[in-house]
Coordinates of C-alpha atoms and ligand atoms in Angstrom, one line a residue:
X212 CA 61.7 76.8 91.3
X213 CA 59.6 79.5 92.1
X214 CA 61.3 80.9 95.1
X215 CA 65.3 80.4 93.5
X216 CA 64.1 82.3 89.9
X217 CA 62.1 85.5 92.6
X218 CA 65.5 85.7 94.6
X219 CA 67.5 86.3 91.8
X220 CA 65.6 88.6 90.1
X221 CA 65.5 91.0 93.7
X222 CA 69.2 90.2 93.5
X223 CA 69.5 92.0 90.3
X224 CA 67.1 94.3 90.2
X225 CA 68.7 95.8 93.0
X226 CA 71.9 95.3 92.2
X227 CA 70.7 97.3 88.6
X228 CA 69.7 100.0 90.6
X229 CA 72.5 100.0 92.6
X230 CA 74.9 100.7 89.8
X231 CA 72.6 102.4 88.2
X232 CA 72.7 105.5 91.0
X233 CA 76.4 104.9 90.9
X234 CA 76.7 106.2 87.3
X235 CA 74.4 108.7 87.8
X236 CA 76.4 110.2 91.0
X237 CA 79.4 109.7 88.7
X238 CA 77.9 111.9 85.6
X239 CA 76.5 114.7 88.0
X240 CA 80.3 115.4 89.9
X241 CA 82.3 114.3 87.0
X242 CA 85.4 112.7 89.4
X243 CA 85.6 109.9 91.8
X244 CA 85.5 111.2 95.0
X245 CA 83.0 113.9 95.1
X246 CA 80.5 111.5 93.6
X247 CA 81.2 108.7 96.1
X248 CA 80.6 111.3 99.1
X249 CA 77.4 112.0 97.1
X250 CA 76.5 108.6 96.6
X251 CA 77.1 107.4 99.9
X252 CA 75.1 110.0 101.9
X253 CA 71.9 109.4 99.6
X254 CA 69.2 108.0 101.7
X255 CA 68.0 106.0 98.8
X256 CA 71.1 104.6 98.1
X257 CA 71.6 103.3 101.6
X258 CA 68.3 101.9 101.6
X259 CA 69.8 100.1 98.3
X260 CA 73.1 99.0 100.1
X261 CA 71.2 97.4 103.7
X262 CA 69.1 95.5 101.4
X263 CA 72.1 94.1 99.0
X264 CA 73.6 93.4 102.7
X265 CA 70.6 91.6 104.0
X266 CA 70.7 89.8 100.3
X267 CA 74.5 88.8 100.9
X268 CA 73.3 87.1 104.2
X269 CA 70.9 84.8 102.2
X270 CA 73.2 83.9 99.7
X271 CA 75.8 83.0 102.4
X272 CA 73.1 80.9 103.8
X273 CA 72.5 79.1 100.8
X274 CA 75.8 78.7 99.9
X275 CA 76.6 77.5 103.4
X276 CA 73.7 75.2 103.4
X277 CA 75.1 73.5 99.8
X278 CA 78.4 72.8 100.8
X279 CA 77.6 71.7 104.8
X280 CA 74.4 69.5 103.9
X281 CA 74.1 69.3 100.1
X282 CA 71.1 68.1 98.8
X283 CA 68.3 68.0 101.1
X284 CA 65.8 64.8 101.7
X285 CA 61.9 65.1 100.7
X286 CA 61.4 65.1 104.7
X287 CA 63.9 67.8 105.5
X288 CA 62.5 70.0 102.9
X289 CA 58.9 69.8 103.8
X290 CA 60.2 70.3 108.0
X291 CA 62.2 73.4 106.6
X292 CA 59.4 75.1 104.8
X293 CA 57.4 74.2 108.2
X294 CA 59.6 75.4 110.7
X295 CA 60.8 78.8 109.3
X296 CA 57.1 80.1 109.6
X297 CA 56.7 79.0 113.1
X298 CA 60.8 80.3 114.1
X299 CA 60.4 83.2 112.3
X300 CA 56.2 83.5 114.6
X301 CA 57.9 82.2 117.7
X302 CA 61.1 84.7 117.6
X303 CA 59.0 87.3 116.2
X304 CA 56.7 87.3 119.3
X305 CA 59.7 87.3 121.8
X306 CA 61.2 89.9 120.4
X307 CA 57.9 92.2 119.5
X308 CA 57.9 93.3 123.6
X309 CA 61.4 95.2 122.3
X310 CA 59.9 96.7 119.0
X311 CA 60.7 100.1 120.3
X312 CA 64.7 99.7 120.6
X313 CA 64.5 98.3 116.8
X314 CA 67.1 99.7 114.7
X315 CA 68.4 98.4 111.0
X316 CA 71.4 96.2 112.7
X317 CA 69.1 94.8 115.6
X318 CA 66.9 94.0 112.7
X319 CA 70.0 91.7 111.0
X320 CA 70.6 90.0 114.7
X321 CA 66.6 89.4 114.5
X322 CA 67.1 87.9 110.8
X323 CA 70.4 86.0 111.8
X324 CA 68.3 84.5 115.5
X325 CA 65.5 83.4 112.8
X326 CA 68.8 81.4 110.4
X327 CA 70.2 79.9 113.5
X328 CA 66.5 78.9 114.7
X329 CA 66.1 77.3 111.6
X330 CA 69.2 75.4 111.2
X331 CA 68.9 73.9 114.8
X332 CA 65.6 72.1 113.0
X333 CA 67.9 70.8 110.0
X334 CA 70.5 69.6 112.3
X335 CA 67.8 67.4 114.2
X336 CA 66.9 66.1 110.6
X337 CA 70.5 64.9 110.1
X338 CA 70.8 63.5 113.3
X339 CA 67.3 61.5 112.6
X340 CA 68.9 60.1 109.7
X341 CA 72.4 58.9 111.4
X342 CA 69.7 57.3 113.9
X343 CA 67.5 55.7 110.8
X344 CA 70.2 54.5 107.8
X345 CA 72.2 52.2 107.4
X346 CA 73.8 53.4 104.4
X347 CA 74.7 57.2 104.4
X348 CA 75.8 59.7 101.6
X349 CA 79.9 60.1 101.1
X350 CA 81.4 62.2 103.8
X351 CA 78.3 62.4 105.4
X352 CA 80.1 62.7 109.1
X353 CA 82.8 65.0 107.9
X354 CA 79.7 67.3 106.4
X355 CA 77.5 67.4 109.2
X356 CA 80.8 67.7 112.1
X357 CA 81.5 70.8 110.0
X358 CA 78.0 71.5 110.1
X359 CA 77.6 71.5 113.6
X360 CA 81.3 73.4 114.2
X361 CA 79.7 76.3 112.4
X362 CA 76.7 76.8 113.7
X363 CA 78.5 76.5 117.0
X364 CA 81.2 79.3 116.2
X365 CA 78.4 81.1 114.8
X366 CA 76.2 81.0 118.4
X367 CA 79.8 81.6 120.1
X368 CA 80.5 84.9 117.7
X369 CA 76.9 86.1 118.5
X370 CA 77.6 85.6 122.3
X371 CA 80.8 87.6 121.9
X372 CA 79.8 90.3 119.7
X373 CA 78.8 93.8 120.9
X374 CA 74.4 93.4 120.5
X375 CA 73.2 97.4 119.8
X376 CA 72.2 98.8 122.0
X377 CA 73.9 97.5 125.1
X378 CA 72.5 96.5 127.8
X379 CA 69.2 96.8 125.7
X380 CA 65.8 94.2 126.3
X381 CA 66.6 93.2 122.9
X382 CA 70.3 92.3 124.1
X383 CA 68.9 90.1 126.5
X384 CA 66.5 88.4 124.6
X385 CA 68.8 87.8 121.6
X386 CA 71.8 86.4 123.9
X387 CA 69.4 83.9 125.3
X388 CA 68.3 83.0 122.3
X389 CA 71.4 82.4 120.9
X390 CA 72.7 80.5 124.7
X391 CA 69.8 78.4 124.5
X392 CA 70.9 77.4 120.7
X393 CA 74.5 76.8 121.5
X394 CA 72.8 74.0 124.4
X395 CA 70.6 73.0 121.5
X396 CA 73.6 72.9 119.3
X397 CA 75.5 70.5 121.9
X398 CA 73.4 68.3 123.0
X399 CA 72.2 67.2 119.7
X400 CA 75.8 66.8 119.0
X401 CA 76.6 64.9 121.8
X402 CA 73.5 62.7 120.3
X403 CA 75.2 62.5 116.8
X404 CA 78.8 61.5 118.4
X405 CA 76.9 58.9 120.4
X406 CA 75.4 57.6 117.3
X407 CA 78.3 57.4 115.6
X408 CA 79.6 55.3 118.4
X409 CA 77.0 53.3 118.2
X410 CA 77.3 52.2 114.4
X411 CA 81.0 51.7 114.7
X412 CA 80.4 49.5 118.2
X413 CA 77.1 47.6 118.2
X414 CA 78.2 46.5 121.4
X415 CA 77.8 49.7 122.6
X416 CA 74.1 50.0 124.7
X417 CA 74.7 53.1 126.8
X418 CA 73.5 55.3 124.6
X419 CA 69.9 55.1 125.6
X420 CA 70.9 55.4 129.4
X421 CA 73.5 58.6 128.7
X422 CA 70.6 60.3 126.6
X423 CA 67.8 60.4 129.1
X424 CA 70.0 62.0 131.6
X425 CA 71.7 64.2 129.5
X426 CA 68.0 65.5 128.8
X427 CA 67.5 66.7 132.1
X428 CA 70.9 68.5 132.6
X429 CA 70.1 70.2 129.2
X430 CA 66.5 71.0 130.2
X431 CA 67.7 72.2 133.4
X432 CA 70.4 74.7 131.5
X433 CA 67.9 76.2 129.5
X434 CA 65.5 76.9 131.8
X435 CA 68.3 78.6 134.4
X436 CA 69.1 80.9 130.4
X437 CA 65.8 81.6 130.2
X438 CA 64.9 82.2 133.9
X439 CA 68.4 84.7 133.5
X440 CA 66.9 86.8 130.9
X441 CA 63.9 86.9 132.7
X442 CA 65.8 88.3 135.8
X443 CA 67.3 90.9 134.3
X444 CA 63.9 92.1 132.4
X445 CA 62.6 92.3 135.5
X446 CA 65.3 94.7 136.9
X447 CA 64.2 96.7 134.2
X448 CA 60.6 96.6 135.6
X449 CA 59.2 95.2 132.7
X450 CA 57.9 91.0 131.9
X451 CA 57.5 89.1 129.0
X452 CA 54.9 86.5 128.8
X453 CA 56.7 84.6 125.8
X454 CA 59.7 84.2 128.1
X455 CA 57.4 82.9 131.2
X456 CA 56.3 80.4 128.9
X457 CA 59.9 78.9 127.9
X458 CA 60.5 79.0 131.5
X459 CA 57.7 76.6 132.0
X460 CA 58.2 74.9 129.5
X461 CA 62.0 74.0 130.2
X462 CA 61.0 73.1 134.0
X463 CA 58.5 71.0 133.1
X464 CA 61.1 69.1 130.6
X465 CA 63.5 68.6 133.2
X466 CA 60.3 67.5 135.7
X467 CA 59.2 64.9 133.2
X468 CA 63.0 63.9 132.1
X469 CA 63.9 63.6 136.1
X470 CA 60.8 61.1 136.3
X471 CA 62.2 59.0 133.1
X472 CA 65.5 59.0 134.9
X473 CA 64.0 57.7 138.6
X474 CA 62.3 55.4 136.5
X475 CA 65.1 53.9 134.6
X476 CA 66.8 54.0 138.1
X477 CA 63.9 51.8 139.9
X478 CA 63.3 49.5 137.1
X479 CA 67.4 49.0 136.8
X480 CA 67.5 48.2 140.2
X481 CA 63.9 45.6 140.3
X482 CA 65.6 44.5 136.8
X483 CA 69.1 43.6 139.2
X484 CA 67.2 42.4 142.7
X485 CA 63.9 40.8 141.9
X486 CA 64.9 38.9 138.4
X487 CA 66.8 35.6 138.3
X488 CA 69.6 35.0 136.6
X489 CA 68.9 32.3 134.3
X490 CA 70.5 29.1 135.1
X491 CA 72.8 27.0 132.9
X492 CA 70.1 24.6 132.2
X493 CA 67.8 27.1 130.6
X494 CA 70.4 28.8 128.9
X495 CA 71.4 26.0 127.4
X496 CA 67.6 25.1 126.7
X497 CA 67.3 28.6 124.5
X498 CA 70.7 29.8 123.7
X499 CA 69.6 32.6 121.8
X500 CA 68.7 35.9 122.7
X501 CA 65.7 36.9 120.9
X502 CA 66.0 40.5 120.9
X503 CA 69.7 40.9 119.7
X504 CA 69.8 37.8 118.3
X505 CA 73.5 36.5 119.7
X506 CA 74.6 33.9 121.6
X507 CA 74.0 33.7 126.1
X508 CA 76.6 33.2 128.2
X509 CA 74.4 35.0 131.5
X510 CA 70.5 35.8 131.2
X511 CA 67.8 37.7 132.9
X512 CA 64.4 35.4 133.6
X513 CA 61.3 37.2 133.3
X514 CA 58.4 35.9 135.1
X515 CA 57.2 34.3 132.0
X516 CA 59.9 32.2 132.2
X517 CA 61.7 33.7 128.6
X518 CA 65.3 34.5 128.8
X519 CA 67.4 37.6 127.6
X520 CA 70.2 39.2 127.8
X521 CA 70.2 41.7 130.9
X522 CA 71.6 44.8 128.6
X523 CA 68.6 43.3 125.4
X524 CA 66.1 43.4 127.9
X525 CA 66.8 46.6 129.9
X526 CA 66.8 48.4 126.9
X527 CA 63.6 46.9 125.9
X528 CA 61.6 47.3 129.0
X529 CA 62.4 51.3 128.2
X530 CA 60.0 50.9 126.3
X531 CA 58.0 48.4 126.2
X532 CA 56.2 47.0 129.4
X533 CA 55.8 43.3 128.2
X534 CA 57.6 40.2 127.2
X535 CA 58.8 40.1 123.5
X536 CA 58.2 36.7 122.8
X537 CA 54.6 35.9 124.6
X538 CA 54.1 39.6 124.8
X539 CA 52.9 38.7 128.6
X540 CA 53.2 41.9 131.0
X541 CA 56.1 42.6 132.5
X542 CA 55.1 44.0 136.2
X543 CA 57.8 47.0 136.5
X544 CA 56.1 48.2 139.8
X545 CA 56.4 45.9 142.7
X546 CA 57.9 43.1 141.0
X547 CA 58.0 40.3 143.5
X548 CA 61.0 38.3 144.2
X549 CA 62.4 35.4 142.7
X550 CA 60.8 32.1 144.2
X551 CA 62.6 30.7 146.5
X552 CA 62.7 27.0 145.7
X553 CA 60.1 26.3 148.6
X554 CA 57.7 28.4 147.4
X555 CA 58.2 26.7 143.9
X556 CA 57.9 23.4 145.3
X557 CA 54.7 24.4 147.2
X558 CA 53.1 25.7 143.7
X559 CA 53.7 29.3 144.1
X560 CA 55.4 30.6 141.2
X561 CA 55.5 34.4 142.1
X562 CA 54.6 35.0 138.9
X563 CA 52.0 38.3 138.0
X564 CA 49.1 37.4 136.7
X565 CA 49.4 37.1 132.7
X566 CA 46.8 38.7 131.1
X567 CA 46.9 40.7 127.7
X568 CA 44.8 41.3 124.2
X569 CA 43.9 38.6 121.8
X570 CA 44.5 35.5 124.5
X571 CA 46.1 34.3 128.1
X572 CA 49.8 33.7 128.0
X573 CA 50.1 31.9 131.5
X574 CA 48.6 28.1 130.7
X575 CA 45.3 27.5 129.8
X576 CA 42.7 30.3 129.4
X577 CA 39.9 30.2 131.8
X578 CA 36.4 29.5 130.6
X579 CA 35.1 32.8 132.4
X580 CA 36.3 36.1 132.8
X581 CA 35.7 37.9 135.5
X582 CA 34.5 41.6 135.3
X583 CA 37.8 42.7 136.4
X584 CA 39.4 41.0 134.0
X585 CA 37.2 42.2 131.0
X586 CA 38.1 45.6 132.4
X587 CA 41.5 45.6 132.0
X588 CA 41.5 43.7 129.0
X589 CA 39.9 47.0 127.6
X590 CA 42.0 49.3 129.3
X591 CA 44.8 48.0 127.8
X592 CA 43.2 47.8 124.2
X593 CA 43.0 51.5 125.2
X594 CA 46.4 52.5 126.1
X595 CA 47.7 50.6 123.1
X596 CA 45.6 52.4 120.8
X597 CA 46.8 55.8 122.3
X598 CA 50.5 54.4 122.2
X599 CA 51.3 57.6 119.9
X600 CA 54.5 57.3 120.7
X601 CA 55.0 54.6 118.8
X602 CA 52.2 55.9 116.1
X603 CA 54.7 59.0 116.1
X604 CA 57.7 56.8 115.2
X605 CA 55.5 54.6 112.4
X606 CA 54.6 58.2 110.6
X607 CA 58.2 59.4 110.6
X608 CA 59.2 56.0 109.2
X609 CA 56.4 56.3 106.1
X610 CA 57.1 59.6 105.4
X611 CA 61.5 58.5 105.4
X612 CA 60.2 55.7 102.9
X613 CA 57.8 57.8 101.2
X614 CA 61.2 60.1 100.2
X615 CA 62.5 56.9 98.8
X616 CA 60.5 55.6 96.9
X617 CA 60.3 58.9 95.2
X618 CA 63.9 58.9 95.0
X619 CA 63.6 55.7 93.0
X620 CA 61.0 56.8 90.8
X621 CA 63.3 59.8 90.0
X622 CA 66.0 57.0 89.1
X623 CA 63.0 54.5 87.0
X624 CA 62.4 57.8 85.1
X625 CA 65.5 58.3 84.1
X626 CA 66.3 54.9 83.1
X627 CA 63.2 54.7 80.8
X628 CA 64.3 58.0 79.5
X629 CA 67.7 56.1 78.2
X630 CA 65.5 53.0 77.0
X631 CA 63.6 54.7 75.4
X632 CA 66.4 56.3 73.4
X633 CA 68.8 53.3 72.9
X634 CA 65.3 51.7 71.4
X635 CA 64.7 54.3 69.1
X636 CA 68.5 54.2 67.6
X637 CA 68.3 50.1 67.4
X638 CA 64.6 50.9 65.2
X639 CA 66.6 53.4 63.0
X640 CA 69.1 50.4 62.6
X641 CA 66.7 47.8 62.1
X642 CA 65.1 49.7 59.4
X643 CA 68.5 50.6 57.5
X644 CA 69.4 46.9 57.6
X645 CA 65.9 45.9 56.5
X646 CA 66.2 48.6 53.7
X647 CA 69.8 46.9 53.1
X648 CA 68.3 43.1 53.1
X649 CA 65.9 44.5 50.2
X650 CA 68.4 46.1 48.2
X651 CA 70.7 43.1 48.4
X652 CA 67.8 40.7 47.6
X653 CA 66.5 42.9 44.9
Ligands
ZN2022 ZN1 70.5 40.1 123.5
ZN2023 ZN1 57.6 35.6 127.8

């Protein structure tokens, strides 16, 4: 409560002195006009009225904040506190190269690049918990469509507005700062409408599939922002290192996303060719799916011999490169055909060699192992001890259910609070109708 109870009180004071010059303007002229001139050509009082209009700002934020995402989780809170220090660093840095062109209103677009900065953080929180709950607040979706409608107008009214001084370094940077927002700003909406999608049509499984690519087209458009605001900095003979280093950094996203994508492309394509369908016999054997849990009509056969669903296990091997029910490896690179049935019937099964942590999954383990199989036994005890993707996604979820559980302790408190009154009052009665008893029996 710190912070809230500080911000008003600089409200106020200021707003104090404020009217405070006011009256005293008013009692040196004696009429309305002549002390208005007065006051408004004060240095002070200008001082006054730039920092009541940075103040304003705030409490638009605030307010804004209140009614677009209402309270905020433990989670989002703790990420706000975090990211405004490193948006407020990371803007501050790009913009230092332009501290000479600084005036009081460049200063506001600085303070207004460091809001929208921030609130592209939030917006990722909300999407996260679209992704994560099953239950969300009341008008969750209307709050957060409005949510991202605003902070979209609000990159759009930036882009329109006239930046002082024109054609200024700090124009440039600022309008790519904002461009690159407005991407930020769509694609994580494009992510929220997908989700939505998804919760109303768990038959939906594209959504995985349209996200990777959509990364590299949005990794792509940011880098050609950036790489455009580097252009014109350098027709003004100057360079910016901070800018050098988004355009590295945006190539090398859409680098890495355009090698998920050839990846999903190959494996899609090994998944289609080199996989057999699963015949009716075995479907009818295991009728299940075991990832999504529904009924089989067609199947994919791994080389383990487990069935899925094509779409189940697609989305799986995404992500995981083995076998959900006997975890046995499943050989994404140079998958080898189907057996034919002559190669069956000679013995050969096609099938990679099975070998994983904690036991053999194809038949009997041998007595021995050779060297080479002790070494990739450990290699791949060590690539599933640096699996921090996964260690990533296990934090986020304690930290979700961390926010919880304190929510529930706020809730326990609160009921013990009403116990422990409604126990008091039925002692008070007791002890009147104990005190009753006696007279009566007296
Ligand atoms: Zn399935
Ligand atoms: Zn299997």
């Amino acid at each position: 409560m710190i912070v809230p109870t500080g911000f008003a009180l600089i409200g106020a004071a200021n707003m104090l002195l404020l009217l405070f010059s006011m009256a005293h303007s008013y009692r040196v002229y004696g009429e309305l006009y002549r002390s208005t001139v007065f006051f408004a050509t004060n240095k002070n009082n200008i001082l006054l009225l730039q920092i009541l209009g940075v103040y304003l700002l705030l409490c638009c934020a605030v307010c804004f904040k209140g009614i677009l995402l209402g309270e905020l989780r433990i989670i989002e809170r703790e990420n706000l506190r975090k990211s405004m220090g490193d948006v407020f660093f990371d803007i501050f840095i790009s913009f230092s190269i332009v501290r000479k062109e600084v005036t009081f209103l460049s200063l506001l677009f600085f303070l207004a690049a460091v809001l929208l900065g921030v609130v592209k953080g939030l917006m990722a929180d909300r999407l996260e918990l679209t992704e994560q709950r099953d239950i969300l607040p009341r008008y969750f979706y209307h709050r957060a469509v409005l949510f991202f409608w605003t902070v979209g107008s609000a990159c759009a009214f930036f882009l329109t507005a006239n930046i002082p001084p024109r054609d200024s370094l700090f124009c440039f940077i600022f309008r790519s700062e904002v461009e690159a927002l407005l991407l930020d700003t769509l694609q994580l909406f494009i992510r929220f409408a997908m989700s939505i999608v998804e919760r109303k049509r768990p038959e939906w499984t594209a959504k995985s599939t349209v996200q990777i690519h959509l990364d590299v087209v949005f990794h792509l458009l940011r880098f050609f922002v950036h790489t455009k605001c580097l252009a014109s900095f350098y027709r003004k003979r100057t360079m910016s290192l901070s800018l050098v280093k988004k355009c590295i950094v945006e190539l090398k996203g859409t680098f890495d996303g355009a090698q998920s994508v050839r990846k999903f492309w190959q494996l899609l394509y090994q998944m289609r060719r080199k996989y057999p369908d699963a015949t009716e016999a075995e479907i009818r054997e295991s009728p299940t799916c075991l990832i999504c849990r529904g009924e089989m009509e067609t199947a994919k056969k791994l080389p383990c011999g487990h069935i899925f669903h094509f779409e189940c296990i697609r989305m799986w091997i995404e992500r995981q490169q083995f076998c959900p029910t006997c975890r046995a490896p499943i050989a994404t690179r140079n998958v080898r055909a189907a057996p034919t049935q002559t190669e069956a019937a000679q013995g050969d099964t096609g099938e990679p060699e099975h070998i994983q942590l904690g036991g053999f999954a194809g038949g009997e383990p041998p007595d021995v192992l050779t060297e080479e199989q002790v070494e990739r036994i450990v290699v791949r005890g060590v690539q599933a001890e640096g699996n921090t993707a996964q260690t990533e996604a296990l934090r986020r979820e304690v930290e979700e259910l961390k926010g919880r559980v304190e929510e529930l302790r706020r809730v326990i408190e609160e009921v013990k609070g009403v116990m422990e009154k409604e126990i008091e009052q039925l002692r008070r009665r007791v002890g009147e109708l104990e005190k009753k008893d006696g007279v009566l029996t007296g």
